[in-house]
XYZ file of C-alpha atoms in Angstrom:
240
model
C 69.159 -75.392 29.196
C 72.583 -73.884 29.744
C 74.043 -70.999 28.018
C 77.538 -72.144 26.651
C 80.296 -70.139 24.620
C 81.359 -71.340 21.269
C 83.292 -70.132 18.165
C 82.944 -70.262 14.261
C 85.095 -72.692 13.234
C 84.180 -72.462 9.018
C 81.219 -71.906 6.937
C 80.816 -73.053 3.106
C 78.116 -72.902 0.825
C 75.827 -75.975 0.395
C 73.166 -74.915 -2.181
C 72.540 -72.032 -4.284
C 71.552 -69.115 -1.290
C 72.294 -71.624 1.227
C 75.037 -72.013 3.631
C 76.749 -74.243 6.299
C 78.562 -73.053 9.827
C 80.416 -75.167 11.764
C 80.697 -74.081 15.400
C 83.294 -75.681 18.224
C 81.400 -78.273 20.263
C 81.613 -76.553 24.299
C 83.017 -79.133 26.332
C 80.049 -81.490 28.375
C 77.275 -80.366 25.055
C 75.103 -83.196 24.144
C 72.533 -83.475 22.181
C 70.125 -86.056 20.261
C 69.556 -85.978 16.257
C 67.180 -83.286 15.029
C 67.236 -81.229 18.201
C 67.603 -77.465 18.050
C 69.518 -74.532 19.616
C 69.253 -71.125 20.232
C 72.814 -69.041 18.479
C 73.132 -65.632 19.662
C 76.129 -63.478 17.970
C 78.439 -61.921 21.040
C 78.860 -58.137 19.936
C 78.216 -57.899 16.389
C 79.110 -55.049 14.500
C 75.732 -54.215 13.132
C 71.950 -55.554 14.593
C 68.382 -54.550 13.513
C 64.961 -54.985 15.062
C 65.494 -59.212 14.561
C 67.758 -58.685 17.621
C 70.810 -60.985 17.640
C 69.511 -64.485 18.121
C 68.097 -67.136 16.148
C 66.906 -70.870 16.547
C 68.360 -73.303 14.102
C 68.136 -77.286 13.861
C 71.230 -78.924 14.591
C 72.447 -80.629 11.133
C 75.246 -82.227 12.296
C 74.975 -85.679 14.158
C 75.447 -86.139 17.736
C 78.777 -88.191 16.919
C 80.533 -85.049 15.058
C 83.326 -83.230 16.461
C 81.515 -79.643 15.540
C 77.939 -78.355 15.386
C 76.566 -77.594 12.050
C 73.747 -75.089 10.822
C 72.451 -74.437 7.891
C 70.526 -71.733 6.703
C 68.754 -69.677 4.095
C 70.973 -66.765 2.963
C 68.465 -63.922 3.513
C 70.003 -60.265 3.493
C 69.759 -59.368 7.411
C 71.970 -57.970 9.995
C 72.323 -61.291 11.674
C 72.794 -63.338 8.358
C 74.944 -60.460 6.789
C 77.306 -60.693 10.582
C 77.256 -64.813 10.209
C 78.614 -64.603 6.489
C 80.904 -62.104 7.464
C 82.225 -62.795 11.112
C 85.938 -64.005 11.396
C 86.806 -67.326 11.868
C 86.942 -67.674 15.403
C 84.014 -65.261 16.212
C 82.611 -66.094 19.579
C 78.657 -66.814 19.804
C 76.934 -68.128 22.711
C 74.772 -71.512 22.613
C 71.412 -72.258 24.476
C 70.389 -75.813 24.428
C 69.899 -78.128 22.942
C 65.914 -78.021 22.538
C 62.985 -79.877 20.919
C 61.980 -83.471 20.684
C 62.138 -84.040 17.195
C 63.668 -87.349 17.455
C 63.105 -90.704 15.692
C 61.123 -93.116 17.486
C 62.501 -96.390 19.087
C 60.527 -98.777 17.227
C 62.772 -100.007 14.722
C 59.888 -102.339 13.404
C 58.049 -99.023 12.702
C 59.465 -97.541 9.062
C 59.729 -93.684 9.209
C 58.685 -91.184 6.748
C 60.640 -87.932 6.958
C 59.029 -85.183 4.273
C 61.518 -82.005 3.997
C 61.198 -78.997 1.979
C 64.215 -76.942 1.281
C 65.869 -75.874 4.238
C 63.625 -78.003 6.461
C 66.207 -80.580 5.622
C 68.812 -80.089 8.408
C 66.760 -82.166 10.934
C 66.557 -85.354 8.882
C 70.488 -85.185 7.682
C 71.042 -84.859 11.406
C 69.073 -88.067 11.844
C 70.224 -89.834 8.946
C 73.652 -89.276 9.566
C 73.450 -90.675 12.770
C 71.478 -93.576 11.591
C 73.710 -94.602 9.297
C 76.592 -94.095 11.839
C 75.194 -96.517 14.459
C 73.444 -98.482 12.193
C 70.107 -98.101 14.438
C 68.185 -100.666 11.884
C 65.752 -98.278 11.341
C 63.927 -98.212 7.850
C 63.442 -94.249 6.685
C 62.062 -92.810 3.602
C 63.161 -89.740 3.089
C 60.721 -87.428 0.679
C 63.101 -84.275 -0.089
C 61.520 -81.171 -2.193
C 63.173 -78.452 -4.006
C 62.420 -76.223 -6.914
C 65.796 -77.249 -8.837
C 68.579 -79.967 -7.902
C 70.829 -76.423 -7.214
C 68.783 -75.513 -4.247
C 68.824 -78.680 -2.707
C 70.841 -78.542 0.523
C 73.446 -81.703 0.644
C 71.621 -83.517 -1.709
C 74.736 -85.575 -3.121
C 75.359 -86.411 0.730
C 71.887 -87.959 1.443
C 72.045 -89.506 -2.217
C 75.821 -91.603 -1.279
C 74.536 -92.228 1.769
C 72.137 -94.594 0.273
C 74.882 -96.754 -0.511
C 75.846 -97.033 2.948
C 72.527 -97.587 4.865
C 70.217 -100.458 2.939
C 66.984 -99.517 5.220
C 67.537 -95.642 4.030
C 65.917 -94.364 0.807
C 65.651 -90.987 -0.683
C 63.005 -89.769 -2.978
C 63.714 -85.965 -4.118
C 61.690 -84.625 -5.929
C 61.842 -81.431 -8.101
C 59.287 -78.857 -8.596
C 61.185 -76.608 -11.372
C 63.395 -78.946 -13.206
C 63.261 -77.073 -16.285
C 64.994 -74.147 -14.814
C 68.105 -75.911 -13.630
C 71.246 -76.339 -15.565
C 71.542 -79.603 -14.293
C 69.957 -82.711 -15.901
C 67.219 -84.471 -13.803
C 65.764 -87.629 -14.259
C 63.759 -87.983 -10.858
C 60.435 -87.405 -9.442
C 58.965 -84.334 -10.348
C 56.568 -81.610 -9.074
C 55.697 -82.063 -5.160
C 54.937 -84.271 -2.361
C 51.172 -85.088 -2.675
C 49.436 -88.302 -1.993
C 49.967 -90.053 -5.393
C 54.332 -90.038 -4.427
C 53.965 -91.649 -1.151
C 51.734 -94.161 -2.698
C 54.434 -94.667 -5.639
C 56.957 -95.511 -2.988
C 55.465 -96.643 0.155
C 52.891 -99.517 1.353
C 50.305 -99.323 4.107
C 50.641 -95.275 4.430
C 48.500 -95.412 7.906
C 51.147 -97.639 9.534
C 54.173 -95.280 9.437
C 55.549 -92.606 11.495
C 55.610 -89.502 9.824
C 58.017 -86.629 10.253
C 57.790 -83.354 8.209
C 59.466 -79.738 8.128
C 59.751 -76.900 6.086
C 57.876 -73.364 5.715
C 54.602 -72.990 7.291
C 52.701 -73.506 4.154
C 54.108 -76.524 3.925
C 54.059 -78.094 7.070
C 50.097 -77.151 6.644
C 49.888 -79.022 3.383
C 51.567 -82.296 4.879
C 49.583 -82.467 7.836
C 46.489 -81.964 5.984
C 47.448 -84.422 3.077
C 48.337 -86.804 6.148
C 44.920 -86.509 7.660
C 42.893 -87.557 4.385
C 45.000 -90.227 4.402
C 43.857 -91.170 7.974
C 46.849 -90.705 9.552
C 46.215 -89.780 13.373
C 47.865 -86.996 15.089
C 50.101 -89.353 17.241
C 51.573 -90.638 14.221
C 53.038 -87.199 12.822
C 55.830 -84.995 14.279
C 56.353 -81.462 12.764
C 58.339 -78.460 12.808
C 58.095 -74.914 10.561
C 61.040 -73.067 9.270
C 60.560 -69.635 8.866
C 62.517 -67.230 6.758
C 64.816 -65.653 8.824
């Protein structure tokens, strides 16, 4: 791992309470879809006991010119600085880290189970798979409370038209609280939902990411189905 200098290029809202931040890609920086990095603020105007560094999944794909991360905007010193920093502000990057990359066997379908901001590694992987035409069959289950909370939902829906082997199954647990009409799946990611959309559940490769409670529930659900540990890859996203 090497610490590299980067700069904030732009930021935007991608869902209610969620923002995306784009950083310059240092010369020679290489990553695989689904990996993460450690981002450190340089000389921030404020700090707190949580420090000036956070680990983020790289939500952009390897072929893109900038590095993008996305995060829920909690009221912490780190995120206040990130939200208000001038364009061009310096940061340092350490990475890439992690091994959450898509398996090589294109004959074995991949199932992604994402909760909230846990969508970021899968956004990178799907963008990469669509661009490179890897041939993988991907089923992405994406859980949120309401459509307004679902970061990158429109893009993920649009990519279904570009990749015949990719399917999005978005599920909302509180659609009645939305100002938008929702006609898709409702509730949570449960065994019954998987059974409706998948066949031969034990033969698939599962990836899941989200809050700790969600990842624990997904692991338990898959174990009950009979999926072995070697067919699961997962990552927890805490509310920092």
